[in-house]
Coordinates of C-alpha atoms in Angstrom, one line a residue:
Chain T
M1 CA 64.6 -14.5 -13.7
E2 CA 67.9 -12.7 -12.7
S3 CA 69.7 -14.2 -15.8
H4 CA 67.0 -12.8 -18.2
P5 CA 68.5 -10.0 -20.5
T6 CA 66.2 -7.3 -19.5
Y7 CA 66.5 -8.0 -15.7
K8 CA 69.4 -5.5 -15.1
G9 CA 67.3 -2.6 -16.2
V10 CA 64.7 -3.2 -13.3
Q11 CA 66.8 -5.0 -10.9
A12 CA 66.5 -2.1 -8.4
I13 CA 62.9 -2.0 -8.4
C14 CA 62.6 -6.0 -8.1
Q15 CA 64.9 -5.9 -5.0
K16 CA 63.1 -3.1 -3.5
Y17 CA 59.7 -4.8 -3.7
P18 CA 60.7 -8.5 -3.6
K19 CA 57.1 -9.8 -3.0
L20 CA 55.7 -8.0 -6.1
A21 CA 59.1 -8.8 -8.2
G22 CA 57.7 -11.8 -10.0
S23 CA 54.5 -10.1 -11.1
F24 CA 56.1 -6.9 -12.0
F25 CA 58.9 -8.5 -14.1
Q26 CA 56.4 -10.6 -15.9
V27 CA 54.3 -7.5 -16.9
Y28 CA 57.5 -5.5 -17.9
N29 CA 58.6 -8.1 -20.2
D30 CA 55.2 -8.4 -21.8
I31 CA 54.8 -4.7 -22.3
L32 CA 58.5 -4.3 -23.5
L33 CA 58.9 -7.5 -25.6
S34 CA 55.6 -8.9 -26.3
Q35 CA 53.3 -6.1 -26.9
G36 CA 56.2 -4.1 -28.2
W37 CA 55.4 -0.8 -26.7
K38 CA 57.5 2.4 -27.2
D39 CA 59.2 4.8 -24.6
V40 CA 58.7 2.3 -21.8
K41 CA 59.6 3.8 -18.5
V42 CA 59.5 2.4 -15.0
I43 CA 58.5 4.7 -12.3
D44 CA 58.6 3.9 -8.6
V45 CA 55.6 5.1 -6.6
E46 CA 56.6 4.5 -2.9
Q47 CA 53.4 5.8 -1.6
V48 CA 51.5 2.8 -3.2
G49 CA 54.4 0.4 -2.5
R50 CA 55.1 -0.7 -6.0
A51 CA 56.5 0.5 -9.3
V52 CA 54.3 1.2 -12.4
I53 CA 55.0 1.2 -16.0
Y54 CA 54.6 3.9 -18.6
G55 CA 54.7 3.3 -22.2
K56 CA 53.0 4.0 -25.6
R57 CA 51.3 1.3 -27.7
K58 CA 52.6 3.1 -30.8
A59 CA 55.0 6.0 -31.2
D60 CA 52.1 8.5 -32.0
E61 CA 49.6 7.4 -29.3
P62 CA 49.2 8.9 -25.9
E63 CA 51.3 7.7 -23.0
L64 CA 49.5 5.0 -20.9
V65 CA 50.2 3.8 -17.3
V66 CA 50.2 0.1 -16.3
V67 CA 49.9 -1.0 -12.7
P68 CA 51.0 -4.6 -12.2
C69 CA 49.1 -6.7 -9.9
A70 CA 49.3 -10.4 -8.8
L71 CA 46.1 -12.5 -8.9
S72 CA 46.9 -13.3 -5.1
E73 CA 46.7 -9.7 -4.1
S74 CA 44.0 -7.9 -2.1
I75 CA 42.9 -4.6 -3.5
S76 CA 40.0 -2.1 -2.5
I77 CA 38.8 1.1 -3.3
E78 CA 41.4 2.8 -1.2
W79 CA 44.0 1.2 -3.2
F80 CA 42.6 2.6 -6.4
N81 CA 42.2 6.0 -4.7
S82 CA 45.8 5.8 -3.6
I83 CA 47.2 4.9 -7.1
F84 CA 45.3 7.6 -8.8
K85 CA 46.3 10.2 -6.3
N86 CA 50.0 9.3 -6.3
L87 CA 50.8 9.3 -9.9
S88 CA 51.6 12.7 -11.4
P89 CA 50.3 13.9 -13.5
E90 CA 47.0 12.3 -12.1
P91 CA 45.7 10.2 -14.9
S92 CA 42.1 9.8 -15.7
E93 CA 42.5 5.9 -16.3
I94 CA 45.1 3.4 -15.6
Y95 CA 45.5 -0.2 -16.9
V96 CA 45.8 -2.9 -14.2
A97 CA 47.9 -5.8 -15.4
I98 CA 46.7 -8.9 -13.5
T99 CA 49.2 -11.7 -13.6
S100 CA 48.9 -15.3 -12.9
E101 CA 51.5 -17.8 -12.0
D102 CA 51.0 -19.7 -15.3
S103 CA 52.5 -16.5 -17.1
S104 CA 49.2 -15.1 -18.2
N105 CA 48.6 -11.4 -18.1
V106 CA 45.3 -9.7 -18.5
Y107 CA 44.8 -5.9 -18.8
Y108 CA 41.8 -4.1 -17.5
K109 CA 41.2 -0.3 -17.9
I110 CA 40.1 1.3 -14.7
S111 CA 38.7 4.8 -15.2
K112 CA 38.1 7.2 -12.4
G113 CA 34.4 8.2 -12.2
I114 CA 31.5 7.0 -14.2
V115 CA 32.9 6.6 -17.7
K116 CA 30.7 5.1 -20.4
P117 CA 32.2 2.1 -22.4
P118 CA 32.8 2.9 -26.1
V119 CA 29.9 2.3 -28.2
Chain O
M1 CA 5.9 3.3 -27.2
G2 CA 3.0 1.1 -27.8
F3 CA 3.4 -1.0 -24.9
T4 CA 2.1 0.3 -21.5
P5 CA 3.4 -1.9 -18.7
F6 CA 0.6 -1.1 -16.2
A7 CA -2.3 -2.1 -18.6
C8 CA -4.4 -4.8 -16.9
E9 CA -7.9 -6.0 -16.4
V10 CA -8.0 -5.0 -12.8
H11 CA -9.7 -1.6 -12.7
H12 CA -8.6 1.6 -11.0
P13 CA -10.4 2.0 -7.7
Q14 CA -12.1 5.2 -8.7
H15 CA -14.7 3.0 -10.6
V16 CA -15.7 1.4 -7.2
P17 CA -18.3 3.6 -5.6
R18 CA -17.0 5.7 -2.8
L19 CA -18.3 4.5 0.6
T20 CA -19.6 7.5 2.7
G21 CA -19.6 8.0 6.4
T22 CA -16.3 6.2 6.8
Q23 CA -13.0 7.8 8.0
P24 CA -10.4 8.7 5.5
L25 CA -8.0 5.8 5.0
Y26 CA -4.8 7.8 5.0
P27 CA -4.0 11.1 6.8
M28 CA -4.3 13.5 4.0
S29 CA -0.5 13.7 3.4
K30 CA -1.1 12.2 -0.1
K31 CA 2.1 10.3 0.3
I32 CA 2.4 6.9 -1.7
P33 CA 1.6 4.0 0.4
L34 CA 4.1 1.2 0.2
H35 CA 2.5 -2.0 1.4
I36 CA 5.0 -3.8 3.7
S37 CA 4.5 -7.6 3.8
N38 CA 7.3 -10.0 4.8
D39 CA 9.9 -7.2 4.8
R40 CA 9.1 -6.4 1.3
A41 CA 7.7 -3.2 -0.2
Y42 CA 4.8 -3.4 -2.8
I43 CA 2.9 -0.8 -4.5
W44 CA -0.6 -1.9 -5.5
D45 CA -2.0 1.3 -7.3
A46 CA -1.1 1.9 -10.9
E47 CA -1.2 5.7 -10.6
D48 CA 1.4 5.4 -7.6
A49 CA 3.5 3.2 -9.8
R50 CA 3.6 5.6 -12.6
N51 CA 4.1 8.5 -10.4
I52 CA 7.3 7.1 -8.9
R53 CA 8.5 6.1 -12.3
E54 CA 8.0 9.4 -14.0
N55 CA 8.8 11.8 -11.1
H56 CA 11.3 9.8 -9.1
H57 CA 13.1 7.5 -11.5
I58 CA 12.1 4.6 -9.3
T59 CA 10.9 1.6 -11.5
G60 CA 10.6 -1.3 -9.1
A61 CA 9.6 -4.7 -10.8
L62 CA 6.2 -5.9 -11.6
V63 CA 5.5 -9.3 -10.1
G64 CA 1.8 -9.8 -10.5
T65 CA -0.1 -12.0 -13.0
L66 CA -2.0 -10.3 -15.7
P67 CA -5.5 -11.6 -15.2
S68 CA -6.3 -11.8 -19.1
V69 CA -3.1 -13.6 -19.9
A70 CA -2.3 -15.6 -16.9
Q71 CA -0.4 -18.4 -18.6
Q72 CA 2.8 -16.4 -19.3
N73 CA 5.3 -14.5 -17.3
V74 CA 6.8 -12.1 -19.9
F75 CA 4.3 -9.5 -19.2
L76 CA 3.5 -9.0 -15.6
G77 CA 1.1 -6.7 -13.7
L78 CA 0.6 -5.2 -10.3
P79 CA 1.8 -5.3 -7.7
L80 CA 5.1 -3.3 -8.1
L81 CA 7.9 -4.8 -6.0
L82 CA 10.5 -2.4 -4.9
M83 CA 14.1 -3.0 -4.0
P84 CA 14.9 -2.3 -0.4
E85 CA 17.0 0.6 -1.5
E86 CA 14.1 2.0 -3.7
A87 CA 11.7 1.8 -0.8
V88 CA 14.1 3.4 1.7
Y89 CA 14.9 6.1 -0.9
L90 CA 11.1 6.9 -1.4
V91 CA 10.5 7.0 2.3
E92 CA 13.5 9.2 3.2
K93 CA 12.7 11.5 0.4
G94 CA 9.3 12.0 2.0
V95 CA 7.1 10.9 -0.9
A96 CA 6.0 7.5 0.6
V97 CA 5.0 6.1 3.8
M98 CA 5.1 2.4 5.0
L99 CA 2.0 0.4 5.9
D100 CA 2.1 -2.6 7.8
D101 CA 0.0 -4.5 5.3
A102 CA 0.0 -8.0 7.0
H103 CA -2.0 -6.5 10.1
A104 CA -4.2 -4.2 8.3
H105 CA -6.8 -6.5 7.1
H106 CA -9.5 -6.6 9.8
L107 CA -12.9 -8.4 9.8
P108 CA -15.6 -6.0 8.5
T109 CA -18.6 -5.3 10.6
S110 CA -22.0 -6.5 9.5
E111 CA -23.0 -2.9 8.7
E112 CA -19.8 -2.6 6.5
V113 CA -20.7 -6.0 4.6
D114 CA -24.2 -4.7 4.1
Q115 CA -23.1 -1.3 2.8
W116 CA -20.8 -3.2 0.6
R117 CA -23.3 -5.5 -1.0
E118 CA -25.6 -2.4 -1.4
D119 CA -23.0 -0.6 -3.3
V120 CA -22.1 -3.4 -5.6
R121 CA -25.6 -3.6 -6.3
T122 CA -26.1 0.0 -7.1
D123 CA -23.1 0.1 -9.1
R124 CA -24.3 -3.0 -11.2
E125 CA -27.6 -1.3 -11.8
N126 CA -26.1 2.0 -12.9
R127 CA -23.7 -0.1 -15.1
L128 CA -26.3 -1.9 -16.9
Q129 CA -28.4 1.2 -17.3
A130 CA -25.7 2.9 -18.9
Q131 CA -25.1 0.0 -21.2
A132 CA -28.7 -0.2 -22.2
A133 CA -28.7 3.4 -23.0
A134 CA -25.5 3.0 -25.1
R135 CA -27.0 0.0 -26.8
K136 CA -30.2 2.0 -27.5
A137 CA -28.3 4.7 -29.1
K138 CA -26.5 2.4 -31.2
E139 CA -29.6 0.7 -32.3
Q140 CA -31.3 4.0 -33.1
K141 CA -28.2 4.8 -35.3
T142 CA -28.1 1.6 -37.1
E143 CA -31.9 1.6 -37.7
K144 CA -31.6 4.8 -39.6
N145 CA -29.5 2.9 -42.1
L146 CA -31.4 -0.2 -42.6
S147 CA -34.4 -0.7 -44.9
E148 CA -37.8 -1.6 -43.8
A149 CA -37.6 -5.4 -44.6
A150 CA -34.2 -5.5 -42.9
L151 CA -35.7 -4.1 -39.8
R152 CA -38.4 -6.5 -39.6
K153 CA -36.2 -9.4 -39.9
R154 CA -34.1 -8.1 -37.2
R155 CA -36.9 -7.7 -34.8
E156 CA -38.1 -11.2 -35.4
R157 CA -34.6 -12.6 -34.7
E158 CA -34.2 -10.5 -31.6
E159 CA -37.6 -11.7 -30.3
K160 CA -36.6 -15.5 -30.8
K161 CA -33.5 -14.8 -28.9
T162 CA -35.3 -13.1 -26.1
A163 CA -37.7 -16.0 -25.6
K164 CA -34.9 -18.5 -25.7
L165 CA -33.1 -16.7 -22.9
L166 CA -36.2 -16.2 -20.9
A167 CA -36.4 -20.0 -20.6
A168 CA -32.9 -20.1 -19.7
A169 CA -33.0 -17.5 -17.4
S170 CA -35.7 -18.9 -14.9
A171 CA -33.4 -22.0 -14.6
D172 CA -30.6 -19.8 -14.0
R173 CA -32.0 -17.6 -11.2
D174 CA -30.3 -19.2 -8.2
G175 CA -26.8 -18.5 -9.3
N176 CA -27.1 -14.8 -8.9
E177 CA -28.7 -14.8 -5.4
L178 CA -25.6 -14.1 -3.4
L179 CA -24.7 -10.8 -5.3
T180 CA -28.1 -9.4 -5.9
P181 CA -30.7 -10.7 -3.3
G182 CA -33.4 -8.3 -4.7
D183 CA -33.3 -9.4 -8.2
N184 CA -35.2 -12.4 -8.0
D185 CA -38.4 -10.3 -7.8
P186 CA -41.1 -12.2 -10.0
Q187 CA -42.7 -8.8 -10.7
T188 CA -40.0 -7.7 -12.8
P189 CA -41.0 -8.0 -16.4
P190 CA -39.1 -10.9 -17.9
A191 CA -38.5 -9.0 -21.1
T192 CA -36.4 -6.3 -19.7
R193 CA -34.6 -8.6 -17.3
S194 CA -33.4 -11.1 -19.9
G195 CA -33.1 -8.4 -22.5
A196 CA -30.4 -6.9 -20.2
R197 CA -28.6 -10.1 -19.9
D198 CA -29.0 -10.8 -23.8
E199 CA -27.0 -8.1 -25.2
T200 CA -24.6 -7.3 -22.5
G201 CA -22.4 -9.3 -20.0
H202 CA -22.1 -8.4 -16.4
T203 CA -18.9 -6.9 -15.4
I204 CA -17.6 -7.6 -12.0
I205 CA -15.2 -4.9 -10.9
I206 CA -12.3 -6.1 -8.6
P207 CA -10.7 -3.3 -6.8
A208 CA -7.0 -3.1 -7.3
T209 CA -6.1 -2.0 -3.8
A210 CA -7.6 -3.3 -0.4
S211 CA -7.5 0.4 0.5
D212 CA -11.0 1.1 -0.7
H213 CA -12.6 -1.1 1.9
P214 CA -13.3 0.7 5.3
W215 CA -12.0 -2.5 7.2
F216 CA -8.5 -2.0 5.9
Q217 CA -6.8 -0.2 8.7
P218 CA -3.1 0.0 8.5
Q219 CA -0.6 1.1 10.9
I220 CA 1.3 3.8 8.9
Y221 CA 4.9 4.7 9.5
E222 CA 6.3 7.9 8.1
T223 CA 10.1 7.2 8.5
V224 CA 12.3 4.1 8.0
Q225 CA 13.3 4.2 11.6
E226 CA 9.8 3.9 12.8
A227 CA 9.1 1.0 10.6
K228 CA 12.3 -0.8 11.7
E229 CA 11.3 -0.1 15.3
A230 CA 7.9 -1.6 14.8
G231 CA 9.6 -4.8 13.4
I232 CA 8.0 -4.7 10.0
W233 CA 11.2 -3.4 8.0
S234 CA 14.9 -4.1 8.3
C235 CA 16.9 -2.5 5.6
P236 CA 19.5 -1.0 6.2
S237 CA 20.8 -2.9 9.0
T238 CA 24.4 -3.9 8.0
P239 CA 27.2 -1.6 6.6
L240 CA 26.8 -3.0 3.2
E241 CA 23.0 -2.3 3.2
R242 CA 23.7 1.2 4.3
A243 CA 26.4 1.5 1.7
K244 CA 23.9 0.3 -1.0
C245 CA 21.2 2.6 0.0
A246 CA 23.7 5.6 0.0
V247 CA 25.1 4.8 -3.4
F248 CA 21.5 4.0 -4.8
K249 CA 20.5 7.7 -3.7
D250 CA 23.7 9.1 -5.3
L251 CA 23.1 7.4 -8.6
I252 CA 19.4 8.4 -8.6
Q253 CA 20.2 11.9 -7.9
K254 CA 22.7 11.9 -10.8
G255 CA 19.8 11.2 -13.0
Y256 CA 20.3 7.4 -13.6
F257 CA 17.6 4.8 -13.5
L258 CA 18.5 1.5 -11.7
G259 CA 17.3 -2.0 -12.2
G260 CA 18.2 -5.3 -10.7
G261 CA 21.7 -6.5 -11.7
M262 CA 21.4 -10.2 -11.2
K263 CA 21.4 -11.1 -14.9
F264 CA 24.9 -9.5 -15.3
G265 CA 26.5 -10.4 -12.0
G266 CA 26.2 -7.1 -10.2
D267 CA 24.0 -5.3 -7.7
W268 CA 22.2 -3.0 -10.3
L269 CA 22.0 -2.2 -13.9
V270 CA 22.5 1.5 -14.6
Y271 CA 20.5 3.1 -17.2
P272 CA 21.1 6.6 -18.6
G273 CA 17.2 7.0 -18.9
D274 CA 14.0 5.1 -18.6
Q275 CA 14.6 1.2 -19.1
L276 CA 12.1 1.0 -21.5
R277 CA 13.9 3.4 -23.9
Y278 CA 17.6 2.7 -23.3
H279 CA 20.0 -0.1 -22.7
S280 CA 22.1 0.0 -19.6
H281 CA 25.7 1.2 -19.8
F282 CA 26.9 -0.1 -16.5
V283 CA 26.5 -3.0 -14.2
A284 CA 27.2 -1.7 -10.6
T285 CA 28.8 -3.4 -7.5
V286 CA 28.7 -1.6 -4.1
L287 CA 31.6 -2.0 -1.7
A288 CA 30.7 -1.1 1.9
T289 CA 33.7 0.7 2.8
P290 CA 36.9 2.1 1.0
L291 CA 38.9 -0.8 2.6
S292 CA 36.6 -3.6 1.6
K293 CA 38.7 -6.2 0.0
M294 CA 38.2 -7.1 -3.6
N295 CA 40.4 -9.6 -5.5
P296 CA 41.9 -9.1 -8.9
M297 CA 39.9 -12.1 -10.2
E298 CA 36.7 -10.0 -9.6
I299 CA 38.1 -7.2 -11.8
V300 CA 38.8 -9.7 -14.5
A301 CA 35.4 -11.4 -14.2
H302 CA 33.3 -7.9 -14.0
G303 CA 35.4 -6.4 -16.8
R304 CA 35.1 -9.3 -19.1
L305 CA 31.6 -9.7 -18.8
G306 CA 30.8 -6.1 -19.2
T307 CA 32.8 -5.8 -22.2
G308 CA 31.1 -8.8 -23.8
T309 CA 27.8 -7.1 -23.4
K310 CA 28.8 -3.5 -24.3
K311 CA 28.8 -2.4 -20.7
A312 CA 31.3 -1.3 -18.2
H313 CA 31.3 -2.5 -14.7
L314 CA 31.1 0.2 -12.1
I315 CA 32.6 -0.4 -8.7
C316 CA 31.0 2.0 -6.1
G317 CA 32.8 2.5 -2.8
W318 CA 30.8 4.1 -0.1
D319 CA 32.9 6.3 2.4
E320 CA 31.0 6.7 5.5
E321 CA 33.2 9.3 7.0
Q322 CA 33.3 11.6 3.9
Q323 CA 29.6 10.8 3.1
H324 CA 30.9 10.4 -0.5
V325 CA 30.9 7.7 -3.3
D326 CA 34.0 6.7 -5.2
Y327 CA 33.3 5.4 -8.7
Y328 CA 35.7 3.3 -10.9
S329 CA 34.7 2.1 -14.2
I330 CA 36.2 -1.1 -15.5
E331 CA 36.6 -2.3 -19.1
W332 CA 38.7 -4.9 -20.7
A333 CA 41.7 -3.1 -22.1
N334 CA 41.5 -4.8 -25.6
F335 CA 45.2 -5.6 -25.8
G336 CA 47.4 -8.2 -24.2

């Protein structure tokens, strides 16, 4: 992992949250290189104990926030509450990137409140 | 909508003659009786089922067989089975009470049985008379339109039929003894008797609810707590059940209709309006507390299934301290 060309950019975050480093780096590379998002930023959210990734799918699209999460983690309503509360500006939706050890990433949109699916 | 879910052959209790001289069944609070049996709440009256659907957004599930089409289970009839959350909601709202159905069916006294037989007989006679009158009116109407010859032929046919039935009726007499002990009177002119049988069948009315009989005496509980203390009802008794009742109430009050969610892997299906008119937008799952654990795999499973069926998954977290529900809607992100 450390010898990967993009590692330098997120080394600090990976060292700060070592247990989540694998999952985080996997999502970071996926967003940056594979999905090819623009204006990719990494923001450290200490209150939640992890870093999140901001970016745009295309240059003219709105900015989205991605929260990496390993399949082995435990989450709860409080986990969601805390993430939404501690991001600024508070988003109406986040994208949870669930990673697995076989390098698969799946992205799910979590909206706060009762939000109808698109028709 | 052409389809009425409550149309069935079982007649509304109002058609059964009111028995006089007996005490009123329920205290005159006009609350909807929920018949509790084996820790489940049933509604047996069609008007009550309609009332809770139209006025309180509670649909329940019909679980009875339709007498006229018994060999299928696509269309079911009364009773209406309520989810525990639905029953709790209605009782807490003050529109329903719980009856201990299992212990409410007492043996009738012999006077009550005699009175019942008498009422069945009177009802049948009234019914036959009304049918005879209707038939006569119809005949008079058609006679006006028939020619002389046609009328004569018709009368001859009828007389032949009557004679045949008369012969059959005398052999048949024993069959009806239980219901109408007074009917085998040989003085009754045979023509009228068989005439009544000839044109019109004999309808037996089966009341939809036991509550029309004076020997149905249930113990009534006005609150969930009382029903629980009496041992006939258990929900809610765990934190998860309490959470489900609270979230259910919150969603109903927001104007949604809720149905069972088993077909989509959740607790409920959430509809923006009556199930007969809308598809659901959400599958809901309840978490008992804000700290109750979920794993990411559930998000994947819920989200994927929902998206494949044009729904979102709704995670509902009940916060007992704040008395508040947190909602999160899950959808597949459509990229990655």
